[in-house]
Coordinates of C-alpha atoms in Angstrom, one line a residue:
M235 CA -144.3 -21.5 28.1
K236 CA -141.2 -23.0 29.6
N237 CA -140.0 -25.1 32.0
L238 CA -143.4 -26.1 32.8
L239 CA -144.0 -29.0 35.4
L240 CA -145.9 -31.8 36.4
I241 CA -146.7 -32.3 39.6
L242 CA -148.1 -35.4 41.2
L243 CA -150.1 -35.6 44.6
V244 CA -151.1 -38.3 46.3
I245 CA -153.4 -36.9 48.0
Y246 CA -155.8 -38.0 51.6
C247 CA -158.7 -40.3 51.8
G248 CA -157.8 -42.0 55.6
H249 CA -158.5 -45.5 55.9
I250 CA -161.8 -47.0 57.5
G251 CA -163.1 -50.0 58.9
V252 CA -159.6 -50.5 60.3
A253 CA -158.7 -53.3 63.5
Q254 CA -158.0 -52.6 66.7
N255 CA -157.3 -54.2 70.0
V256 CA -157.5 -52.8 73.6
M257 CA -155.8 -53.4 76.5
T258 CA -155.2 -51.9 79.6
Y259 CA -152.0 -50.9 80.1
A260 CA -151.4 -49.0 83.3
G261 CA -152.7 -48.8 86.9
K262 CA -155.1 -51.2 88.8
A263 CA -158.7 -50.3 89.1
N264 CA -159.2 -48.1 91.4
D265 CA -162.0 -47.1 94.1
N266 CA -161.1 -45.0 95.8
P267 CA -158.5 -42.2 94.5
D268 CA -158.4 -39.7 97.1
N269 CA -157.2 -42.3 99.4
N270 CA -155.2 -45.2 97.1
Y271 CA -152.8 -43.1 95.7
E272 CA -149.0 -44.0 94.6
S273 CA -146.3 -41.6 97.1
A274 CA -143.4 -44.0 94.9
S275 CA -141.4 -44.3 92.1
S276 CA -139.7 -46.6 89.9
K277 CA -143.5 -48.6 90.1
G278 CA -144.5 -51.7 87.2
L279 CA -147.4 -50.8 85.0
L280 CA -149.9 -52.8 86.4
D281 CA -148.3 -52.3 90.3
T282 CA -149.8 -48.9 91.1
Y283 CA -152.7 -46.9 91.5
F284 CA -153.7 -43.3 89.3
S285 CA -155.6 -40.9 91.3
N286 CA -157.3 -38.9 88.6
P287 CA -155.0 -39.7 85.7
M288 CA -156.2 -37.0 83.2
G289 CA -153.4 -35.7 80.5
L290 CA -151.1 -37.9 78.5
C291 CA -148.6 -36.8 75.8
F292 CA -145.1 -38.1 74.3
D293 CA -142.3 -36.1 74.2
P294 CA -139.5 -36.7 70.9
N295 CA -138.1 -39.9 72.9
G296 CA -141.0 -41.7 73.0
T297 CA -140.8 -41.2 76.7
L298 CA -144.7 -41.1 78.0
Y299 CA -146.4 -38.6 80.7
I300 CA -149.3 -38.9 82.5
S301 CA -151.1 -36.1 84.4
E302 CA -152.9 -36.9 87.3
K303 CA -154.4 -34.9 90.6
N304 CA -151.4 -33.8 92.2
K305 CA -148.7 -35.0 90.2
V306 CA -146.6 -36.2 86.9
R307 CA -145.2 -39.4 85.8
I308 CA -143.1 -41.2 83.4
V309 CA -142.9 -44.2 81.9
V310 CA -139.1 -45.7 81.6
N311 CA -138.2 -49.0 81.0
N312 CA -141.6 -50.3 81.6
Q313 CA -141.5 -48.3 85.2
L314 CA -143.2 -45.3 86.5
H315 CA -141.5 -42.7 87.8
I316 CA -143.3 -39.5 89.4
R317 CA -141.3 -36.4 87.9
S318 CA -142.8 -33.8 89.6
G319 CA -146.0 -32.5 92.3
S320 CA -146.8 -33.6 95.7
L321 CA -146.2 -37.1 97.3
Q322 CA -148.9 -36.8 99.8
Q323 CA -152.5 -37.5 99.5
P324 CA -154.2 -35.6 97.0
T325 CA -156.9 -33.8 98.5
F326 CA -154.2 -32.5 100.7
S327 CA -151.5 -31.8 98.4
E328 CA -152.6 -29.1 96.0
G329 CA -151.4 -26.2 95.4
Y330 CA -149.0 -24.3 93.1
K331 CA -145.7 -24.3 93.8
N332 CA -142.6 -23.7 90.9
G333 CA -139.9 -25.4 91.8
T334 CA -137.6 -29.1 90.4
G335 CA -139.6 -32.3 91.0
T336 CA -141.5 -33.2 93.8
Q337 CA -140.7 -29.7 95.2
S338 CA -143.3 -28.5 92.2
T339 CA -147.3 -28.8 93.6
Y340 CA -149.9 -28.7 91.1
R341 CA -154.0 -28.6 90.7
N342 CA -155.3 -30.5 88.6
P343 CA -153.1 -30.8 86.4
S344 CA -155.6 -32.2 83.0
G345 CA -153.7 -32.4 78.8
M346 CA -150.3 -31.7 77.8
A347 CA -148.1 -31.3 75.4
S348 CA -144.1 -31.5 73.9
D349 CA -141.7 -29.2 72.2
E350 CA -139.4 -30.2 70.0
Q351 CA -136.4 -29.8 72.2
G352 CA -138.9 -32.0 74.9
N353 CA -140.4 -29.3 77.1
I354 CA -143.9 -30.5 78.7
Y355 CA -146.2 -27.3 78.7
I356 CA -149.0 -28.8 81.4
A357 CA -152.7 -26.9 81.8
D358 CA -152.5 -27.0 85.1
Q359 CA -156.8 -26.8 85.5
D360 CA -157.6 -25.1 88.7
N361 CA -153.5 -23.2 89.1
H362 CA -156.0 -21.8 85.8
C363 CA -152.3 -21.5 83.8
I364 CA -150.2 -23.8 81.6
R365 CA -146.9 -24.6 83.3
K366 CA -144.2 -26.0 81.7
L367 CA -141.9 -29.1 83.0
A368 CA -138.2 -29.4 81.6
R369 CA -137.8 -32.2 79.1
Y370 CA -136.5 -35.2 80.9
V371 CA -132.0 -35.9 80.8
N372 CA -132.4 -38.6 82.4
L373 CA -133.5 -40.5 86.3
G374 CA -130.9 -38.8 88.6
N375 CA -131.3 -34.8 86.6
G376 CA -134.5 -33.2 88.4
Q377 CA -137.2 -31.6 86.3
V378 CA -137.5 -28.0 86.7
V379 CA -141.4 -26.8 87.2
S380 CA -142.4 -23.3 85.9
T381 CA -145.1 -20.8 85.0
F382 CA -145.4 -20.3 81.4
A383 CA -148.2 -18.0 80.9
G384 CA -151.5 -17.9 82.7
A385 CA -151.3 -16.0 86.6
A386 CA -148.2 -16.7 88.5
P387 CA -148.4 -18.3 92.3
T388 CA -150.2 -16.2 95.3
A389 CA -148.1 -15.2 97.8
G390 CA -147.8 -18.8 100.6
L391 CA -148.7 -21.9 100.6
P392 CA -150.5 -23.8 99.0
G393 CA -150.0 -20.9 96.2
N394 CA -154.0 -20.4 93.3
G395 CA -153.6 -18.9 90.3
S396 CA -156.0 -16.2 89.9
A397 CA -159.0 -16.5 86.9
G398 CA -159.7 -14.5 84.1
A399 CA -159.9 -14.0 80.1
S400 CA -156.7 -11.4 80.0
D401 CA -154.2 -12.3 77.0
G402 CA -150.6 -10.7 77.1
Q403 CA -147.6 -11.9 78.0
G404 CA -146.6 -14.5 80.1
T405 CA -148.1 -14.2 83.3
V406 CA -149.7 -11.0 82.4
S407 CA -152.4 -13.2 80.5
R408 CA -155.0 -14.8 82.2
F409 CA -156.9 -18.6 81.9
K410 CA -160.5 -20.3 83.4
Q411 CA -159.8 -23.6 83.6
P412 CA -157.6 -24.7 80.8
K413 CA -158.4 -28.3 79.6
D414 CA -155.9 -29.7 76.9
I415 CA -153.1 -28.1 74.3
A416 CA -151.8 -29.5 71.3
I417 CA -149.0 -27.4 69.4
D418 CA -147.9 -27.4 65.4
A419 CA -144.7 -27.7 63.9
D420 CA -143.8 -24.1 64.7
G421 CA -143.8 -24.1 68.6
N422 CA -147.1 -22.3 69.4
L423 CA -149.5 -24.0 71.7
Y424 CA -153.1 -23.8 71.0
V425 CA -155.1 -24.5 74.6
T426 CA -159.0 -25.2 75.7
D427 CA -159.8 -22.5 78.0
H428 CA -162.7 -24.7 79.3
G429 CA -164.0 -22.0 81.3
N430 CA -164.0 -18.7 79.4
Y431 CA -165.5 -20.6 76.3
T432 CA -162.7 -19.2 74.1
I433 CA -159.5 -21.4 72.1
R434 CA -156.1 -20.0 73.1
K435 CA -153.0 -19.3 71.2
I436 CA -149.4 -18.9 72.5
T437 CA -146.4 -18.3 71.2
P438 CA -142.8 -19.9 71.4
A439 CA -142.3 -16.6 73.2
G440 CA -145.2 -17.3 75.8
L441 CA -147.8 -14.2 74.3
V442 CA -151.1 -15.0 74.3
T443 CA -153.6 -14.4 72.2
T444 CA -157.6 -15.5 71.5
L445 CA -157.8 -17.0 68.7
A446 CA -161.3 -18.3 68.5
G447 CA -165.0 -17.4 71.0
T448 CA -165.6 -15.0 73.2
A449 CA -164.6 -15.4 76.8
N450 CA -168.2 -15.4 78.6
I451 CA -169.8 -15.9 76.3
Q452 CA -171.5 -19.4 75.5
G453 CA -173.0 -20.7 72.4
S454 CA -172.6 -22.7 68.9
S455 CA -172.3 -20.3 66.4
D456 CA -169.6 -20.8 63.6
G457 CA -167.7 -17.8 62.1
T458 CA -164.5 -16.2 62.6
G459 CA -162.5 -15.6 66.0
S460 CA -163.9 -13.2 68.1
S461 CA -167.6 -14.6 65.7
A462 CA -167.7 -18.6 67.2
N463 CA -168.9 -19.4 70.2
F464 CA -168.4 -22.9 72.1
G465 CA -170.1 -24.1 74.5
R466 CA -167.1 -25.9 77.1
P467 CA -164.1 -27.1 74.4
W468 CA -161.9 -30.1 76.0
G469 CA -160.4 -31.9 73.3
V470 CA -157.9 -30.1 70.9
A471 CA -155.4 -31.9 68.5
L472 CA -153.8 -30.2 65.3
Y473 CA -155.4 -32.2 62.3
T474 CA -153.6 -30.0 59.3
D475 CA -150.6 -28.1 58.5
N476 CA -153.8 -25.4 58.6
T477 CA -156.6 -26.5 61.3
I478 CA -156.8 -27.5 65.1
V479 CA -159.8 -30.0 65.9
V480 CA -161.5 -29.2 69.2
S481 CA -164.4 -31.2 71.4
D482 CA -167.0 -29.1 72.9
P483 CA -169.0 -31.4 75.4
W484 CA -171.7 -28.9 75.9
N485 CA -172.3 -28.5 72.2
G486 CA -172.0 -32.7 71.7
N487 CA -169.6 -31.9 68.7
I488 CA -166.7 -31.7 67.0
R489 CA -165.2 -28.3 65.8
K490 CA -162.0 -27.1 62.9
I491 CA -160.5 -24.0 63.0
N492 CA -158.3 -22.4 61.4
I493 CA -155.0 -22.0 62.7
F494 CA -154.3 -18.5 61.6
S495 CA -157.7 -16.7 60.9
G496 CA -159.4 -18.2 63.5
A497 CA -162.6 -19.2 61.3
T498 CA -164.4 -22.1 63.0
T499 CA -166.6 -24.4 61.7
T500 CA -169.4 -27.2 62.7
L501 CA -166.6 -31.0 62.1
A502 CA -169.3 -33.2 63.2
G503 CA -172.3 -33.3 65.2
S504 CA -174.9 -31.2 66.3
T505 CA -174.9 -27.8 64.6
T506 CA -178.0 -26.2 67.3
G507 CA -176.8 -26.9 70.5
P508 CA -176.6 -29.6 72.9
D509 CA -177.7 -33.3 71.5
S510 CA -175.8 -36.1 73.6
R511 CA -176.8 -38.4 71.8
I512 CA -174.9 -41.3 70.1
V513 CA -175.0 -41.9 67.3
N514 CA -173.5 -42.7 64.1
G515 CA -173.6 -41.8 60.3
T516 CA -172.2 -38.7 58.2
L517 CA -170.7 -36.0 59.8
A518 CA -173.8 -33.9 59.5
Q519 CA -175.9 -37.2 60.4
S520 CA -173.8 -38.3 63.8
R521 CA -173.9 -37.0 67.3
F522 CA -171.9 -37.3 70.0
K523 CA -172.5 -37.5 74.4
A524 CA -170.2 -36.2 75.7
P525 CA -166.7 -35.5 73.6
K526 CA -163.3 -35.3 75.4
G527 CA -160.1 -36.6 74.4
I528 CA -159.1 -36.8 70.7
A529 CA -156.0 -37.3 68.4
V530 CA -155.5 -37.8 64.9
V531 CA -153.4 -40.7 63.5
D532 CA -153.1 -40.5 59.4
G533 CA -155.8 -38.1 59.0
I534 CA -158.3 -40.1 61.4
I535 CA -159.7 -38.0 64.2
Y536 CA -160.1 -40.2 66.8
V537 CA -162.7 -38.8 70.1
A538 CA -162.9 -40.8 73.4
D539 CA -166.9 -40.2 73.6
Q540 CA -167.8 -40.8 77.2
N541 CA -167.2 -44.7 76.9
V542 CA -166.5 -45.6 73.3
I543 CA -163.9 -44.1 71.2
R544 CA -165.4 -42.5 68.1
A545 CA -163.5 -42.7 64.4
I546 CA -164.7 -39.7 61.7
N547 CA -163.0 -39.6 58.2
E548 CA -163.7 -36.1 56.9
E549 CA -163.2 -37.5 53.2
N550 CA -165.2 -40.3 53.3
N551 CA -168.3 -38.5 54.9
S552 CA -168.7 -41.3 57.9
V553 CA -168.2 -40.9 61.6
T554 CA -167.7 -44.6 63.4
T555 CA -167.6 -46.1 66.9
F556 CA -163.8 -47.6 66.5
A557 CA -163.7 -49.7 70.2
G558 CA -165.9 -49.8 73.0
N559 CA -169.6 -50.9 73.8
I560 CA -171.7 -48.6 74.3
S561 CA -173.8 -50.1 76.7
E562 CA -171.1 -51.6 78.5
F563 CA -169.7 -49.4 81.9
A564 CA -166.7 -52.1 82.2
I565 CA -162.8 -52.4 82.1
K566 CA -162.9 -55.1 79.7
D567 CA -159.5 -55.6 77.2
G568 CA -160.5 -57.3 73.7
F569 CA -161.3 -56.3 70.1
G570 CA -163.5 -53.4 68.9
S571 CA -166.9 -53.5 70.3
S572 CA -165.9 -56.3 72.3
A573 CA -163.6 -54.3 74.7
S574 CA -165.4 -51.8 77.1
F575 CA -164.3 -48.6 79.5
T576 CA -166.1 -46.6 81.6
E577 CA -165.7 -43.0 81.4
I578 CA -162.3 -41.7 78.5
D579 CA -160.7 -38.9 79.3
D580 CA -157.7 -38.4 77.2
L581 CA -156.1 -39.7 74.1
V582 CA -152.5 -39.9 72.6
S583 CA -151.4 -41.2 69.6
D584 CA -147.6 -42.2 70.1
G585 CA -146.7 -42.3 66.6
A586 CA -146.8 -46.2 65.3
G587 CA -150.3 -46.6 65.4
N588 CA -150.9 -46.7 68.6
L589 CA -154.0 -45.0 71.0
Y590 CA -153.8 -44.8 74.5
A591 CA -156.8 -43.0 77.1
T592 CA -156.8 -42.1 80.6
E593 CA -160.0 -43.4 81.9
N594 CA -162.1 -42.0 85.2
S595 CA -164.9 -42.8 86.7
L596 CA -167.0 -41.9 89.7
A597 CA -170.0 -45.1 89.2
V598 CA -166.8 -47.8 88.4
S599 CA -163.5 -48.7 89.7
S600 CA -161.2 -47.0 86.9
H601 CA -158.3 -44.3 87.2
I602 CA -156.4 -46.8 84.7
I603 CA -154.1 -45.9 81.0
R604 CA -155.5 -48.2 78.4
K605 CA -153.3 -49.0 75.2
I606 CA -155.4 -49.5 72.3
T607 CA -153.6 -51.0 69.1
I608 CA -154.5 -49.8 65.5
D609 CA -153.5 -52.8 63.3
S610 CA -151.6 -52.9 60.4
L611 CA -154.0 -55.0 58.9
A612 CA -155.6 -52.2 57.4
P613 CA -154.2 -51.4 54.0
L614 CA -151.6 -48.5 54.4
A615 CA -151.4 -46.8 50.8
N616 CA -147.9 -46.1 49.5
F617 CA -145.5 -45.4 46.3
E618 CA -143.1 -45.1 44.9
A619 CA -141.6 -43.4 40.9
T620 CA -138.4 -44.1 39.5
K621 CA -137.8 -40.4 38.3
R622 CA -138.8 -37.4 40.1
S623 CA -137.4 -35.0 36.9
L624 CA -138.8 -35.8 34.2
I625 CA -138.9 -34.3 30.4
V626 CA -142.4 -34.5 28.5
N627 CA -143.3 -38.2 26.9
E628 CA -140.4 -39.9 28.7
V629 CA -141.8 -43.0 30.5
V630 CA -142.1 -43.0 34.9
T631 CA -142.7 -46.3 36.4
L632 CA -145.4 -45.5 39.4
T633 CA -145.0 -49.1 41.9
D634 CA -147.4 -50.3 44.5
I635 CA -145.3 -49.9 47.7
S636 CA -148.6 -49.8 50.1
Q637 CA -148.7 -52.2 53.5
G638 CA -151.1 -53.9 55.5
Q639 CA -153.0 -56.8 54.0
P640 CA -152.3 -57.7 50.4
A641 CA -154.8 -55.7 47.9
S642 CA -158.1 -56.6 46.8
S643 CA -157.9 -54.0 44.5
R644 CA -156.4 -51.0 43.4
S645 CA -157.3 -47.8 41.2
W646 CA -154.9 -45.6 39.7
T647 CA -156.7 -41.9 39.7
I648 CA -154.7 -39.4 37.0
S649 CA -155.8 -36.0 35.7
P650 CA -156.0 -34.3 33.3
S651 CA -155.9 -37.6 31.2
N652 CA -153.2 -36.3 29.3
Y653 CA -151.1 -39.5 29.4
T654 CA -149.9 -42.8 27.9
I655 CA -150.2 -46.2 28.9
S656 CA -146.9 -48.2 27.8
E657 CA -147.1 -51.0 30.3
G658 CA -150.1 -52.1 33.2
N659 CA -153.5 -50.6 33.4
L660 CA -155.4 -48.6 35.9
S661 CA -155.5 -51.8 38.5
S662 CA -151.9 -52.8 38.0
E663 CA -149.5 -53.3 40.9
V664 CA -146.8 -51.6 38.7
L665 CA -147.3 -48.7 35.5
K666 CA -145.3 -47.2 33.6
I667 CA -146.8 -44.1 31.7
A668 CA -145.7 -41.2 29.6
F669 CA -147.5 -37.7 30.1
G670 CA -147.6 -36.1 26.2
R671 CA -147.8 -32.7 27.5
A672 CA -146.0 -29.9 30.6
G673 CA -147.9 -28.8 32.6
F674 CA -149.5 -29.4 35.9
Y675 CA -151.1 -33.5 37.3
E676 CA -152.5 -35.0 40.2
V677 CA -152.4 -38.6 40.6
R678 CA -154.0 -41.0 43.5
L679 CA -153.2 -44.2 44.7
S680 CA -156.1 -46.0 46.2
V681 CA -155.8 -49.2 47.8
T682 CA -158.7 -51.5 48.9
N683 CA -158.4 -54.6 51.3
E684 CA -160.9 -56.8 53.3
Y685 CA -160.7 -54.0 56.5
G686 CA -161.0 -51.1 54.6
T687 CA -159.8 -48.8 51.4
N688 CA -156.7 -46.3 52.0
T689 CA -155.2 -43.3 50.0
K690 CA -151.7 -42.0 51.3
I691 CA -151.0 -38.2 51.4
S692 CA -147.4 -37.8 50.0
E693 CA -146.1 -34.4 49.4
N694 CA -144.0 -35.7 46.8
Y695 CA -143.1 -32.9 43.8
F696 CA -142.4 -34.3 40.1
A697 CA -141.0 -31.6 37.4
V698 CA -142.0 -32.4 33.8
S699 CA -140.6 -30.1 31.1
T700 CA -140.0 -29.9 27.5
T701 CA -136.1 -29.1 28.5
S702 CA -134.5 -31.3 30.6
N703 CA -131.6 -31.2 33.6
L704 CA -134.8 -30.2 36.2
P705 CA -134.7 -29.2 39.7
K706 CA -136.1 -31.3 41.8
Y707 CA -139.4 -29.4 43.8
S708 CA -140.7 -30.4 47.0
D709 CA -143.6 -29.1 49.1
S710 CA -141.7 -27.2 52.9
P711 CA -143.1 -26.1 56.2
L712 CA -140.9 -22.7 54.8
I713 CA -143.9 -21.2 52.6
K714 CA -147.0 -21.2 54.4
V715 CA -150.1 -20.2 52.3
Y716 CA -153.0 -19.2 54.4
P717 CA -156.4 -19.7 54.0
N718 CA -156.0 -22.7 51.8
P719 CA -159.0 -23.4 51.0
S720 CA -159.2 -19.8 49.7
N721 CA -162.8 -18.0 48.1
S722 CA -161.5 -14.4 48.2
F723 CA -157.8 -13.9 48.8
F724 CA -154.9 -16.1 50.4
S725 CA -151.6 -14.7 52.5
I726 CA -148.2 -15.8 51.9
E727 CA -145.5 -16.5 54.2
L728 CA -142.3 -17.7 53.4
D729 CA -139.6 -18.4 56.6
P730 CA -136.9 -15.2 57.4
S731 CA -134.2 -18.3 55.5
L732 CA -135.7 -17.7 52.3
N733 CA -134.1 -15.1 50.0
M734 CA -136.7 -13.1 48.3
S735 CA -134.1 -10.9 46.1
T736 CA -133.2 -14.1 44.4
G737 CA -136.0 -16.3 44.2
Q738 CA -139.6 -15.1 42.9
I739 CA -143.2 -16.3 43.6
Q740 CA -145.7 -17.5 40.8
L741 CA -149.1 -18.7 40.9
F742 CA -149.5 -21.9 37.9
A743 CA -152.9 -23.2 37.0
S744 CA -153.4 -27.0 36.3
T745 CA -153.4 -26.4 32.7
G746 CA -149.2 -24.8 32.9
E747 CA -150.5 -21.7 32.5
K748 CA -148.8 -18.8 34.7
I749 CA -151.3 -16.4 36.7
N750 CA -149.2 -14.0 38.1
E751 CA -146.1 -13.4 40.2
F752 CA -145.7 -11.2 43.3
S753 CA -144.1 -10.8 46.4
A754 CA -144.4 -12.4 49.6
T755 CA -146.1 -9.5 50.9
D756 CA -148.5 -9.5 49.0
D757 CA -152.7 -10.5 49.4
V758 CA -153.3 -13.1 46.6
D759 CA -156.4 -11.6 44.8
V760 CA -158.2 -15.2 43.1
S761 CA -161.5 -13.3 43.9
Q762 CA -161.6 -13.4 39.6
L763 CA -160.2 -17.6 39.0
Q764 CA -162.4 -20.6 38.5
N765 CA -162.8 -23.2 41.7
G766 CA -160.4 -25.4 41.0
T767 CA -156.9 -26.5 42.2
Y768 CA -153.8 -23.9 41.8
F769 CA -149.7 -24.4 42.0
L770 CA -147.8 -21.4 43.3
M771 CA -144.0 -22.2 43.1
F772 CA -141.2 -20.6 45.4
T773 CA -137.8 -20.9 43.5
S774 CA -134.4 -19.4 43.6
E775 CA -131.1 -21.1 43.3
L776 CA -130.6 -23.0 46.0
Q777 CA -134.4 -24.0 46.7
H778 CA -137.4 -25.4 44.4
I779 CA -141.1 -25.6 47.1
V780 CA -144.2 -25.8 45.3
K781 CA -147.6 -25.4 47.4
R782 CA -151.3 -27.3 46.0
V783 CA -153.4 -24.4 46.8
I784 CA -157.6 -25.0 46.5
V785 CA -159.4 -21.9 45.1
A786 CA -163.0 -22.8 46.6
H787 CA -165.7 -20.2 46.0
K788 CA -168.9 -20.3 48.1

């Protein structure tokens, strides 16, 4: 066929064995959080008391938000500033009032998430609703608090929110003790509805639906949508474009949920109900004691598991203890297992290789914020290519530009094997290759040093054909495929900006053979295709998009 394409994909495997350093980031150890609290802004990070700090999130400008028993604070210029909630004693100032800044009140606000504009969504757990805190402009500009979803405040003060389990628009919907929030690239929110044993989804317009689980039915079953059951879902984080991960402390496990279908599987930990232990090993062998906060960094899932942080590497089928000492409940800064925590609640990543954790304990004075640095000594694989558009037998140079400590070994993997090497070998830093036929290929670079192994994901696509002047194909969020992997059918969702009247969608095998072409409204039947990798392409005069599709029959 004409204009067959080569696609080079760098597939993620994730790093293991990384270095990490734990330090106290903010707060003074507090043994009386109801009476030792802060009512003033402009406090130094280590010169303040927190009262039950729960949730953390960063806005697009890197401003850190911290929720605690009756307020929300931010970090600006290494100082803490109260932006909303009451300034009074926590025990007597909880309430449910919308307003600007400290005119508003909360009742145990927990997990938070920021949208692209910097608006903060807060799980106000004991008001059973989701609050919205308008974006931060400057310290002199107050931030307005409103109700985004869940019951509006009851009349009078201090006000209350009504618990329930109803789907619906905005304040028509009902929640019961929502704990945590994650947000996807399209602005959809995912909420762990702790008291209802469900996972809820909220569109940017405020429409609430139940993605997985059934209200008031507690269990451990995997399944799709309402056929799945949860114990007490707590933390949630976006894992891939198609999935979220949820911690379930009642079941002692981590669940993975497709954000389109609600298909739920147990990723790590017990599959048969409560088994509260801390056990490392494979995904199936591992056990979690009290998993709560959860964050994803470079494909690795970090879980706050009582007094330690666990690391889940799905690609390597492993669960390890990343930081903390299982035998000690204390505030001790240090490296890896030489550091200690009391009880960890939430986890968040700053996008720059650091985790932040809220820490609370009834038995040990804590109520502080910790910072965990994922050291850059670990390998971070990457490579560059001299060209993005190629013809058959044209030489392209691939250069390892990985970061971290120098590699002790590297390995290039290219499939299928219809290529020749003109310079170097499959362990060289620089590799020159030519592809002998048009078609689809897959390339991996794996880098190892004494701190671990890493293979980085990079959605860069290279076109190879028998003709020149080829367009550059790229991965784009404008086209979505779900579920992916698929074992029977998959659906295609095109962004409205893509013009189907001037474009076409085609499915190709890895050999370059065209399987079919269809419209964006079609469900694509792959039930008769063999297991393997296929490529979905949208092409028009202005856009050339490729999506990798996995067919995996059970």
